[in-house]
Short mmCIF file of C-alpha atoms in Angstrom, two decimals:
data_model
loop_
_atom_site.label_atom_id
_atom_site.label_comp_id
_atom_site.label_asym_id
_atom_site.label_seq_id
_atom_site.Cartn_x
_atom_site.Cartn_y
_atom_site.Cartn_z
CA MET V 27 -0.31 5.80 14.81
CA LYS V 28 1.05 3.24 17.34
CA PHE V 29 0.84 -0.66 16.87
CA LEU V 30 -1.18 -2.41 19.58
CA LYS V 31 -2.10 -5.75 18.04
CA ASN V 32 -1.42 -7.89 14.85
CA PHE V 33 -4.53 -9.56 13.11
CA ASN V 34 -2.15 -10.74 10.43
CA ASN V 35 0.56 -9.11 8.33
CA ASN V 36 -2.01 -7.03 6.47
CA ALA V 37 -4.46 -6.05 9.13
CA ALA V 38 -3.65 -4.54 12.73
CA LEU V 39 -5.12 -2.73 15.64
CA VAL V 40 -3.36 0.72 16.35
CA VAL V 41 -4.15 3.58 18.43
CA ASP V 42 -3.91 7.40 17.39
CA ASP V 43 -2.80 10.43 19.47
CA GLN V 44 -6.23 10.88 20.84
CA ASP V 45 -6.32 7.27 22.13
CA VAL V 46 -8.76 6.29 19.34
CA GLU V 47 -8.38 2.70 18.32
CA TRP V 48 -8.41 1.85 14.54
CA ILE V 49 -8.13 -1.29 12.38
CA VAL V 50 -5.97 -0.43 9.48
CA VAL V 51 -5.34 -2.50 6.37
CA GLY V 52 -2.48 -2.78 4.01
CA ASN V 53 0.09 -4.77 2.52
CA GLY V 54 2.58 -5.65 5.19
CA VAL V 55 1.21 -3.00 7.49
CA GLY V 56 1.53 -5.11 10.67
CA PHE V 57 4.57 -7.04 9.65
CA GLY V 58 7.39 -7.38 12.27
CA LYS V 59 5.65 -4.69 14.44
CA HIS V 60 5.66 -4.81 18.23
CA GLN V 61 3.43 -2.79 20.65
CA GLY V 62 4.09 0.90 20.69
CA ASP V 63 5.84 0.87 17.30
CA GLN V 64 4.91 3.65 14.88
CA ILE V 65 2.90 2.47 11.89
CA ASP V 66 4.02 3.59 8.36
CA ASP V 67 1.13 5.62 7.04
CA GLN V 68 1.94 4.80 3.28
CA LYS V 69 1.06 1.37 3.80
CA ILE V 70 -2.33 1.95 5.22
CA GLN V 71 -4.80 1.26 2.49
CA ARG V 72 -8.18 1.22 4.49
CA ARG V 73 -8.64 2.25 8.21
CA PHE V 74 -11.87 1.43 10.54
CA VAL V 75 -12.58 2.90 13.87
CA ALA V 76 -12.40 -0.16 16.01
CA THR V 77 -15.91 -0.08 17.23
CA LEU V 78 -18.14 -0.73 14.24
CA LYS V 79 -21.79 -0.26 14.69
CA GLN V 80 -22.94 -3.04 12.92
CA ASN V 81 -22.16 -5.94 15.44
CA VAL V 82 -18.67 -6.68 13.95
CA ASP V 83 -16.14 -8.07 16.39
CA ILE V 84 -12.82 -6.77 15.77
CA ASP V 85 -11.50 -10.16 16.49
CA ASP V 86 -13.15 -11.38 13.31
CA PHE V 87 -10.33 -9.75 11.31
CA GLN V 88 -7.93 -12.06 12.56
CA ASP V 89 -9.93 -15.20 10.90
CA LEU V 90 -9.46 -13.58 7.29
CA LYS V 91 -6.66 -14.45 5.24
CA PRO V 92 -4.27 -11.80 4.25
CA GLN V 93 -4.85 -12.28 0.71
CA SER V 94 -8.56 -11.52 1.20
CA PHE V 95 -7.73 -8.16 2.38
CA VAL V 96 -5.29 -7.43 -0.72
CA ILE V 97 -8.06 -8.60 -3.14
CA THR V 98 -10.88 -6.75 -1.50
CA THR V 99 -8.73 -3.49 -1.54
CA LYS V 100 -8.29 -4.18 -5.40
CA VAL V 101 -12.07 -5.09 -6.08
CA VAL V 102 -13.01 -1.77 -4.19
CA HIS V 103 -10.54 0.30 -6.20
CA LEU V 104 -11.92 -1.35 -9.27
CA VAL V 105 -15.76 -0.88 -8.57
CA GLU V 106 -15.87 2.47 -6.95
CA PRO V 107 -15.15 4.64 -9.99
CA LEU V 108 -17.26 2.30 -12.28
CA LEU V 109 -20.49 2.41 -10.08
CA LYS V 110 -19.64 6.06 -8.48
CA VAL V 111 -20.11 4.49 -5.09
CA SER V 112 -18.06 4.77 -1.93
CA PHE V 113 -17.73 1.31 0.26
CA SER V 114 -18.45 2.16 3.97
CA ASP V 115 -16.20 0.59 6.53
CA TYR V 116 -18.81 -1.99 7.21
CA GLN V 117 -19.35 -2.70 3.72
CA TYR V 118 -15.75 -3.16 3.00
CA PHE V 119 -15.44 -5.56 5.88
CA VAL V 120 -18.45 -7.56 4.78
CA LEU V 121 -17.12 -7.90 1.13
CA ALA V 122 -13.48 -8.98 2.56
CA ASP V 123 -15.51 -11.57 4.72
CA HIS V 124 -17.45 -12.71 1.65
CA ILE V 125 -14.39 -12.91 -0.71
CA ASP V 126 -12.37 -14.85 2.14
CA PHE V 127 -15.32 -17.53 2.21
CA ALA V 128 -15.74 -17.54 -1.55
CA LEU V 129 -12.08 -18.43 -2.04
CA LYS V 130 -12.62 -21.18 0.74
CA ARG V 131 -15.70 -22.54 -1.04
CA ALA V 132 -13.66 -22.41 -4.35
CA ASN V 133 -10.75 -24.52 -3.11
CA ASP V 134 -13.32 -26.82 -1.58
CA GLY V 135 -15.26 -27.20 -4.97
CA ILE V 136 -18.66 -25.82 -3.30
CA ASP V 137 -20.94 -23.88 -5.57
CA VAL V 138 -23.99 -22.60 -4.23
CA ASP V 139 -26.28 -22.64 -7.31
CA ASN V 140 -28.53 -19.60 -7.88
CA GLY V 141 -28.90 -20.00 -11.41
CA THR V 142 -32.79 -19.09 -11.22
CA VAL V 143 -31.97 -15.58 -9.92
CA ARG V 144 -29.04 -14.99 -12.16
CA TRP V 145 -31.13 -13.76 -15.13
CA GLU V 146 -33.12 -11.51 -13.03
CA VAL V 147 -30.08 -9.89 -11.12
CA LYS V 148 -28.51 -9.33 -14.50
CA LYS V 149 -31.74 -7.75 -15.90
CA LEU V 150 -32.47 -5.52 -12.93
CA PHE V 151 -28.94 -4.30 -12.15
CA PRO V 152 -26.87 -4.45 -15.25
CA LYS V 153 -24.26 -2.05 -14.32
CA GLU V 154 -23.44 -3.77 -11.09
CA PHE V 155 -23.81 -6.95 -12.70
CA HIS V 156 -21.13 -6.14 -15.11
CA SER V 157 -18.94 -4.67 -12.54
CA ALA V 158 -19.34 -7.94 -10.49
CA SER V 159 -18.09 -9.84 -13.38
CA GLN V 160 -15.12 -7.82 -13.86
CA ALA V 161 -14.81 -8.15 -9.96
CA VAL V 162 -14.81 -12.00 -10.33
CA ASP V 163 -12.39 -11.98 -13.11
CA LEU V 164 -9.99 -9.95 -11.08
CA VAL V 165 -10.35 -12.28 -8.24
CA ASN V 166 -9.73 -15.37 -10.42
CA VAL V 167 -6.52 -13.75 -11.65
CA THR V 168 -5.29 -12.64 -8.55
CA ALA V 169 -6.01 -15.61 -6.42
CA ASP V 170 -5.34 -18.20 -9.29
CA VAL V 171 -8.81 -20.01 -8.78
CA ILE V 172 -11.98 -20.14 -10.96
CA LEU V 173 -15.03 -18.97 -8.98
CA PRO V 174 -18.39 -20.38 -10.13
CA LYS V 175 -20.64 -18.21 -12.13
CA SER V 176 -22.97 -17.92 -9.13
CA GLU V 177 -20.42 -15.61 -7.60
CA VAL V 178 -21.32 -12.93 -9.86
CA VAL V 179 -24.67 -12.57 -8.41
CA PHE V 180 -23.38 -12.46 -4.80
CA MET V 181 -20.88 -9.73 -5.82
CA THR V 182 -23.65 -7.77 -7.57
CA TYR V 183 -25.71 -7.96 -4.24
CA HIS V 184 -22.70 -6.29 -2.45
CA PHE V 185 -22.25 -3.56 -4.88
CA ILE V 186 -25.94 -2.72 -5.00
CA ASN V 187 -25.59 -2.64 -1.36
CA ALA V 188 -22.81 0.01 -1.54
CA GLY V 189 -25.07 2.51 -3.30
CA SER V 190 -27.99 1.90 -1.29
CA ASP V 191 -27.84 4.37 1.48
CA GLY V 192 -26.57 1.73 4.04
CA SER V 193 -29.06 -1.16 3.22
CA LYS V 194 -27.80 -4.55 4.53
CA LEU V 195 -27.19 -7.35 2.39
CA GLN V 196 -30.28 -9.47 3.27
CA GLU V 197 -32.44 -6.34 2.76
CA THR V 198 -30.79 -5.96 -0.93
CA ILE V 199 -31.63 -9.49 -1.87
CA LYS V 200 -35.21 -8.81 -0.42
CA ILE V 201 -35.54 -5.79 -2.37
CA THR V 202 -34.43 -7.36 -5.72
CA LYS V 203 -37.01 -10.14 -5.31
CA LEU V 204 -39.69 -7.70 -4.76
CA ILE V 205 -38.74 -5.51 -7.77
CA SER V 206 -38.52 -8.57 -9.83
CA GLY V 207 -42.09 -9.45 -8.87
CA ILE V 208 -43.18 -5.72 -9.69
CA ILE V 209 -41.82 -6.04 -13.08
CA ASP V 210 -43.59 -9.34 -13.49
CA ILE V 211 -46.86 -7.74 -12.65
CA VAL V 212 -46.40 -4.71 -15.02
CA GLN V 213 -45.54 -7.08 -17.91
CA TYR V 214 -48.51 -9.53 -17.29
CA GLN V 215 -50.89 -6.46 -16.97
CA TYR V 216 -49.59 -5.01 -20.20
CA GLN V 217 -49.02 -8.32 -21.96
CA MET V 218 -45.54 -7.03 -23.03
CA HIS V 219 -41.88 -7.49 -22.43
CA LEU V 220 -40.12 -4.50 -20.93
CA ASP V 221 -36.92 -3.54 -22.57
CA PRO V 222 -34.12 -3.49 -19.97
CA GLU V 223 -31.93 -1.62 -22.29
CA SER V 224 -34.23 1.32 -22.56
CA PHE V 225 -33.71 4.72 -20.60
CA ASN V 226 -37.21 4.51 -19.20
CA TYR V 227 -36.85 1.09 -17.84
CA ASN V 228 -33.71 2.15 -16.03
CA ARG V 229 -35.47 5.14 -14.52
CA PHE V 230 -38.43 2.87 -13.39
CA ILE V 231 -35.88 0.34 -11.80
CA ALA V 232 -34.17 3.27 -10.07
CA HIS V 233 -37.35 4.85 -8.69
CA LEU V 234 -38.42 1.21 -7.55
CA ARG V 235 -35.17 0.61 -5.73
CA ALA V 236 -35.32 4.16 -4.09
CA LEU V 237 -38.95 3.40 -2.86
CA MET V 238 -37.59 -0.02 -1.54
CA VAL V 239 -34.79 1.56 0.32
CA GLN V 240 -36.97 4.03 1.78
CA ARG V 241 -39.49 1.76 3.03
CA VAL V 242 -36.92 -0.74 4.38
CA SER V 243 -35.53 1.95 6.43
CA ARG V 244 -38.85 2.70 8.20
CA SER V 245 -41.50 0.00 9.36
CA ASN V 246 -44.35 1.98 8.80
CA GLY V 247 -45.77 4.44 6.24
CA THR V 248 -45.63 8.32 7.48
CA GLY V 249 -49.01 9.16 5.52
CA SER V 250 -47.55 11.70 3.20
CA GLU V 251 -49.85 14.91 2.46
CA LEU V 252 -51.31 14.81 -0.92
CA ASP V 253 -54.16 16.56 -2.68
CA GLN V 254 -56.77 13.87 -3.05
CA SER V 255 -57.75 15.34 -6.36
CA LEU V 256 -54.19 14.36 -7.76
CA LEU V 257 -54.90 10.89 -7.10
CA GLN V 258 -58.24 10.99 -8.55
CA LEU V 259 -56.74 12.40 -11.64
CA MET V 260 -54.31 9.48 -12.08
CA GLN V 261 -57.32 7.03 -11.54
CA VAL V 262 -59.09 8.83 -14.53
CA LYS V 263 -56.35 9.69 -16.74
CA TYR V 264 -54.05 6.59 -16.43
CA ALA V 265 -56.66 4.15 -15.37
CA HIS V 266 -54.57 1.21 -16.54
CA ALA V 267 -51.38 2.23 -15.04
CA TYR V 268 -53.44 3.07 -11.60
CA ALA V 269 -54.82 -0.40 -11.77
CA THR V 270 -51.50 -1.96 -11.97
CA VAL V 271 -50.38 -0.14 -9.15
CA GLU V 272 -53.26 -1.43 -7.17
CA ARG V 273 -52.09 -4.86 -7.94
CA ILE V 274 -48.57 -3.79 -6.89
CA ASP V 275 -49.94 -2.47 -3.67
CA THR V 276 -51.62 -5.97 -3.01
CA PHE V 277 -48.40 -7.73 -4.02
CA LEU V 278 -46.18 -5.70 -1.46
CA GLN V 279 -48.81 -6.24 1.26
CA SER V 280 -48.55 -10.07 0.91
CA LYS V 281 -44.94 -10.35 0.49
CA ALA V 282 -43.52 -7.68 2.77
CA GLY V 283 -46.56 -6.13 4.85
CA TRP V 284 -46.04 -2.88 3.25
CA ARG V 285 -48.92 -0.32 2.11
CA LEU V 286 -48.11 2.06 -0.63
CA GLU V 287 -48.73 5.77 0.46
CA PRO V 288 -50.93 8.10 -1.97
CA ASP V 289 -47.79 9.72 -3.19
CA ASP V 290 -46.22 6.40 -3.94
CA LYS V 291 -49.22 5.39 -6.06
CA VAL V 292 -49.02 8.82 -7.94
CA TYR V 293 -45.52 8.48 -8.87
CA LEU V 294 -45.64 4.76 -9.59
CA THR V 295 -48.70 5.36 -11.83
CA LEU V 296 -46.75 7.97 -13.88
CA HIS V 297 -43.52 5.72 -14.06
CA ILE V 298 -45.62 2.51 -15.26
CA TRP V 299 -47.48 4.72 -17.80
CA ARG V 300 -43.99 6.19 -18.96
CA VAL V 301 -42.38 2.85 -19.23
CA THR V 302 -44.90 1.05 -21.31
CA HIS V 303 -46.18 3.93 -23.35
CA ARG V 304 -42.74 5.16 -24.56
CA GLN V 305 -41.88 1.52 -25.44
CA LYS V 306 -45.00 1.00 -27.45
CA SER V 307 -44.20 4.25 -29.20
CA GLU V 308 -40.71 3.30 -30.19
#
Protein backbone atom coordinates (compact mmCIF):
# COMPACT_ATOMS: atom_id res chain seq x y z
CA MET A 1 0.00 0.00 0.00
CA LYS A 2 1.19 3.51 -0.84
CA PHE A 3 0.72 6.59 1.32
CA LEU A 4 -1.61 9.32 -0.01
CA LYS A 5 -2.68 11.53 2.87
CA ASN A 6 -2.07 11.85 6.58
CA PHE A 7 -5.03 12.34 8.92
CA ASN A 8 -2.73 12.12 11.92
CA ASN A 9 0.24 9.96 12.90
CA ASN A 10 -2.07 7.01 13.58
CA ALA A 11 -4.47 7.27 10.62
CA ALA A 12 -3.73 7.69 6.93
CA LEU A 13 -5.30 7.43 3.49
CA VAL A 14 -3.51 4.88 1.30
CA VAL A 15 -4.04 3.12 -2.04
CA ASP A 16 -3.45 -0.53 -2.88
CA ASP A 17 -2.20 -2.16 -6.10
CA GLN A 18 -5.76 -2.21 -7.52
CA ASP A 19 -6.12 1.57 -6.97
CA VAL A 20 -8.61 1.02 -4.13
CA GLU A 21 -8.31 3.70 -1.46
CA TRP A 22 -8.19 2.62 2.18
CA ILE A 23 -8.06 4.32 5.55
CA VAL A 24 -5.52 2.53 7.73
CA VAL A 25 -5.19 2.90 11.49
CA GLY A 26 -2.19 1.94 13.59
CA ASN A 27 0.35 3.37 15.98
CA GLY A 28 2.61 5.65 13.95
CA VAL A 29 1.36 4.28 10.62
CA GLY A 30 1.47 7.70 8.92
CA PHE A 31 4.39 9.23 10.79
CA GLY A 32 6.95 10.89 8.52
CA LYS A 33 5.40 9.53 5.33
CA HIS A 34 5.25 11.34 2.00
CA GLN A 35 2.94 10.72 -0.93
CA GLY A 36 3.92 7.51 -2.71
CA ASP A 37 5.83 6.03 0.24
CA GLN A 38 5.18 2.40 1.09
CA ILE A 39 3.22 1.75 4.30
CA ASP A 40 4.56 -0.73 6.84
CA ASP A 41 1.87 -3.45 6.94
CA GLN A 42 3.05 -4.50 10.39
CA LYS A 43 1.83 -1.18 11.79
CA ILE A 44 -1.72 -1.52 10.40
CA GLN A 45 -4.16 -2.48 13.15
CA ARG A 46 -7.38 -1.67 11.29
CA ARG A 47 -8.23 -0.84 7.70
CA PHE A 48 -11.36 0.61 6.08
CA VAL A 49 -12.42 0.98 2.48
CA ALA A 50 -12.39 4.76 2.11
CA THR A 51 -15.99 4.93 0.88
CA LEU A 52 -17.91 3.83 3.97
CA LYS A 53 -21.57 3.29 3.15
CA GLN A 54 -23.04 4.85 6.29
CA ASN A 55 -22.48 8.52 5.42
CA VAL A 56 -19.09 8.84 7.09
CA ASP A 57 -16.87 11.47 5.50
CA ILE A 58 -13.25 10.28 5.50
CA ASP A 59 -12.21 13.81 6.41
CA ASP A 60 -13.90 13.18 9.78
CA PHE A 61 -10.91 11.00 10.65
CA GLN A 62 -8.60 13.99 10.81
CA ASP A 63 -10.67 15.46 13.66
CA LEU A 64 -10.09 12.44 15.91
CA LYS A 65 -7.11 12.59 18.23
CA PRO A 66 -4.43 9.91 17.72
CA GLN A 67 -4.94 8.72 21.30
CA SER A 68 -8.59 7.93 20.52
CA PHE A 69 -7.58 5.45 17.79
CA VAL A 70 -5.09 3.74 20.11
CA ILE A 71 -7.69 3.40 22.87
CA THR A 72 -10.44 2.25 20.50
CA THR A 73 -8.21 -0.53 19.16
CA LYS A 74 -7.46 -1.67 22.72
CA VAL A 75 -11.17 -1.60 23.63
CA VAL A 76 -12.14 -3.60 20.54
CA HIS A 77 -9.42 -6.19 21.24
CA LEU A 78 -10.76 -6.48 24.80
CA VAL A 79 -14.43 -6.73 23.94
CA GLU A 80 -14.55 -8.88 20.79
CA PRO A 81 -13.47 -12.13 22.53
CA LEU A 82 -15.55 -11.38 25.64
CA LEU A 83 -18.80 -10.97 23.70
CA LYS A 84 -17.87 -13.08 20.66
CA VAL A 85 -18.68 -10.19 18.34
CA SER A 86 -16.84 -8.50 15.50
CA PHE A 87 -16.89 -4.75 15.04
CA SER A 88 -17.57 -3.69 11.48
CA ASP A 89 -15.56 -0.83 9.99
CA TYR A 90 -18.45 1.54 10.57
CA GLN A 91 -18.98 0.40 14.16
CA TYR A 92 -15.27 0.81 14.86
CA PHE A 93 -15.32 4.35 13.53
CA VAL A 94 -18.46 5.25 15.51
CA LEU A 95 -16.88 3.86 18.69
CA ALA A 96 -13.67 5.82 18.02
CA ASP A 97 -15.70 8.98 17.52
CA HIS A 98 -17.61 8.30 20.73
CA ILE A 99 -14.45 7.65 22.77
CA ASP A 100 -12.86 10.80 21.35
CA PHE A 101 -15.86 12.88 22.41
CA ALA A 102 -16.10 11.12 25.79
CA LEU A 103 -12.50 12.08 26.56
CA LYS A 104 -13.25 15.67 25.60
CA ARG A 105 -16.33 15.72 27.85
CA ALA A 106 -14.32 14.25 30.72
CA ASN A 107 -11.61 16.88 30.34
CA ASP A 108 -14.29 19.58 30.27
CA GLY A 109 -16.04 18.13 33.33
CA ILE A 110 -19.30 17.38 31.48
CA ASP A 111 -21.43 14.39 32.55
CA VAL A 112 -24.58 13.44 30.62
CA ASP A 113 -26.56 11.92 33.49
CA ASN A 114 -28.67 8.92 32.57
CA GLY A 115 -29.03 7.20 35.91
CA THR A 116 -32.65 6.31 35.25
CA VAL A 117 -31.72 3.98 32.37
CA ARG A 118 -28.51 2.61 33.87
CA TRP A 119 -30.30 -0.06 35.90
CA GLU A 120 -32.47 -1.06 32.94
CA VAL A 121 -29.48 -1.49 30.65
CA LYS A 122 -27.54 -3.43 33.28
CA LYS A 123 -30.52 -5.73 33.85
CA LEU A 124 -31.37 -6.27 30.17
CA PHE A 125 -27.83 -6.67 28.84
CA PRO A 126 -25.63 -7.87 31.73
CA LYS A 127 -22.80 -9.27 29.56
CA GLU A 128 -22.51 -6.14 27.45
CA PHE A 129 -22.76 -3.95 30.56
CA HIS A 130 -20.00 -5.89 32.33
CA SER A 131 -17.78 -5.62 29.25
CA ALA A 132 -18.53 -1.89 29.04
CA SER A 133 -17.45 -1.50 32.68
CA GLN A 134 -14.13 -3.15 31.84
CA ALA A 135 -13.77 -0.99 28.73
CA VAL A 136 -14.34 2.21 30.71
CA ASP A 137 -11.71 1.08 33.24
CA LEU A 138 -9.33 0.48 30.33
CA VAL A 139 -9.99 3.96 28.93
CA ASN A 140 -9.48 5.53 32.35
CA VAL A 141 -6.10 3.84 32.82
CA THR A 142 -4.88 4.41 29.27
CA ALA A 143 -5.94 8.06 29.02
CA ASP A 144 -5.39 8.88 32.72
CA VAL A 145 -8.94 10.20 33.10
CA ILE A 146 -12.00 9.33 35.17
CA LEU A 147 -15.02 8.89 32.92
CA PRO A 148 -18.41 9.31 34.61
CA LYS A 149 -20.53 6.24 35.44
CA SER A 150 -22.97 7.20 32.71
CA GLU A 151 -20.29 6.31 30.17
CA VAL A 152 -20.79 2.60 30.93
CA VAL A 153 -24.33 2.83 29.55
CA PHE A 154 -23.19 4.52 26.34
CA MET A 155 -20.46 1.92 25.86
CA THR A 156 -23.02 -0.83 26.44
CA TYR A 157 -25.15 0.51 23.59
CA HIS A 158 -22.15 0.36 21.25
CA PHE A 159 -21.40 -3.23 22.25
CA ILE A 160 -25.03 -4.29 21.79
CA ASN A 161 -24.84 -2.66 18.39
CA ALA A 162 -21.76 -4.68 17.45
CA GLY A 163 -23.73 -7.89 17.92
CA SER A 164 -26.99 -6.77 16.34
CA ASP A 165 -26.55 -7.36 12.61
CA GLY A 166 -25.74 -3.77 11.76
CA SER A 167 -28.42 -2.02 13.81
CA LYS A 168 -27.57 1.64 14.27
CA LEU A 169 -26.98 3.16 17.69
CA GLN A 170 -30.25 5.09 17.87
CA GLU A 171 -32.11 1.93 16.87
CA THR A 172 -30.30 0.04 19.65
CA ILE A 173 -31.43 2.62 22.20
CA LYS A 174 -34.98 2.36 20.87
CA ILE A 175 -34.88 -1.44 21.11
CA THR A 176 -33.61 -1.25 24.69
CA LYS A 177 -36.50 0.98 25.75
CA LEU A 178 -39.06 -1.25 24.03
CA ILE A 179 -37.69 -4.38 25.67
CA SER A 180 -37.76 -2.66 29.05
CA GLY A 181 -41.42 -1.77 28.48
CA ILE A 182 -42.26 -5.36 27.54
CA ILE A 183 -40.57 -6.67 30.70
CA ASP A 184 -42.63 -4.22 32.75
CA ILE A 185 -45.84 -5.48 31.10
CA VAL A 186 -45.00 -9.13 31.82
CA GLN A 187 -44.12 -8.40 35.45
CA TYR A 188 -47.32 -6.39 35.93
CA GLN A 189 -49.52 -9.03 34.30
CA TYR A 190 -48.06 -11.78 36.46
CA GLN A 191 -47.47 -9.67 39.57
CA MET A 192 -43.94 -10.97 39.89
CA HIS A 193 -40.35 -9.85 39.40
CA LEU A 194 -38.47 -11.80 36.75
CA ASP A 195 -35.05 -13.06 37.74
CA PRO A 196 -32.49 -11.42 35.41
CA GLU A 197 -29.94 -14.09 36.35
CA SER A 198 -32.10 -17.01 35.22
CA PHE A 199 -31.46 -18.96 32.03
CA ASN A 200 -35.03 -18.54 30.78
CA TYR A 201 -34.97 -14.77 31.37
CA ASN A 202 -31.85 -14.45 29.24
CA ARG A 203 -33.42 -16.60 26.51
CA PHE A 204 -36.49 -14.35 26.63
CA ILE A 205 -34.37 -11.21 26.29
CA ALA A 206 -32.41 -12.76 23.40
CA HIS A 207 -35.68 -13.59 21.62
CA LEU A 208 -37.02 -10.06 22.16
CA ARG A 209 -33.80 -8.52 20.89
CA ALA A 210 -33.84 -10.70 17.76
CA LEU A 211 -37.50 -9.81 17.15
CA MET A 212 -36.78 -6.08 17.53
CA VAL A 213 -33.72 -6.14 15.27
CA GLN A 214 -35.71 -7.98 12.61
CA ARG A 215 -38.58 -5.51 12.87
CA VAL A 216 -36.27 -2.46 12.74
CA SER A 217 -34.80 -3.80 9.51
CA ARG A 218 -38.20 -3.75 7.78
CA SER A 219 -40.96 -1.17 8.08
CA ASN A 220 -43.94 -3.49 7.63
CA GLY A 221 -44.78 -7.07 8.50
CA THR A 222 -44.64 -9.68 5.78
CA GLY A 223 -47.64 -11.67 7.00
CA SER A 224 -45.95 -14.98 7.81
CA GLU A 225 -47.86 -18.12 6.93
CA LEU A 226 -49.19 -19.80 10.07
CA ASP A 227 -51.72 -22.50 10.80
CA GLN A 228 -54.49 -20.57 12.56
CA SER A 229 -55.29 -23.62 14.69
CA LEU A 230 -51.87 -23.19 16.33
CA LEU A 231 -52.69 -19.63 17.32
CA GLN A 232 -56.07 -20.79 18.67
CA LEU A 233 -54.28 -23.46 20.68
CA MET A 234 -52.07 -20.78 22.26
CA GLN A 235 -55.15 -18.78 23.21
CA VAL A 236 -56.68 -21.76 25.00
CA LYS A 237 -53.70 -23.57 26.48
CA TYR A 238 -51.72 -20.48 27.52
CA ALA A 239 -54.54 -17.97 28.02
CA HIS A 240 -52.70 -15.73 30.51
CA ALA A 241 -49.52 -15.61 28.44
CA TYR A 242 -51.49 -14.94 25.26
CA ALA A 243 -53.43 -12.11 26.92
CA THR A 244 -50.06 -10.63 27.93
CA VAL A 245 -48.89 -10.84 24.32
CA GLU A 246 -51.99 -8.93 23.23
CA ARG A 247 -51.05 -6.15 25.67
CA ILE A 248 -47.52 -6.18 24.28
CA ASP A 249 -48.97 -5.88 20.76
CA THR A 250 -50.92 -2.78 21.83
CA PHE A 251 -47.80 -1.35 23.48
CA LEU A 252 -45.67 -1.82 20.35
CA GLN A 253 -48.36 -0.25 18.19
CA SER A 254 -48.48 2.85 20.38
CA LYS A 255 -44.70 3.22 20.85
CA ALA A 256 -43.31 2.08 17.51
CA GLY A 257 -46.23 1.63 15.12
CA TRP A 258 -45.53 -2.12 14.87
CA ARG A 259 -48.03 -4.99 14.77
CA LEU A 260 -47.03 -8.46 15.92
CA GLU A 261 -47.35 -11.12 13.26
CA PRO A 262 -49.24 -14.33 14.17
CA ASP A 263 -45.99 -16.31 14.42
CA ASP A 264 -44.53 -13.56 16.62
CA LYS A 265 -47.49 -14.02 18.97
CA VAL A 266 -47.01 -17.78 19.11
CA TYR A 267 -43.32 -17.60 20.00
CA LEU A 268 -43.82 -14.75 22.46
CA THR A 269 -46.62 -16.66 24.18
CA LEU A 270 -44.37 -19.68 24.63
CA HIS A 271 -41.45 -17.57 25.90
CA ILE A 272 -43.64 -15.69 28.37
CA TRP A 273 -45.16 -18.93 29.67
CA ARG A 274 -41.69 -20.42 30.02
CA VAL A 275 -40.05 -17.47 31.77
CA THR A 276 -42.91 -17.07 34.25
CA HIS A 277 -43.80 -20.74 34.78
CA ARG A 278 -40.23 -21.94 35.27
CA GLN A 279 -39.51 -19.15 37.75
CA LYS A 280 -42.60 -20.00 39.81
CA SER A 281 -41.55 -23.64 39.83
CA GLU A 282 -38.05 -22.94 41.12
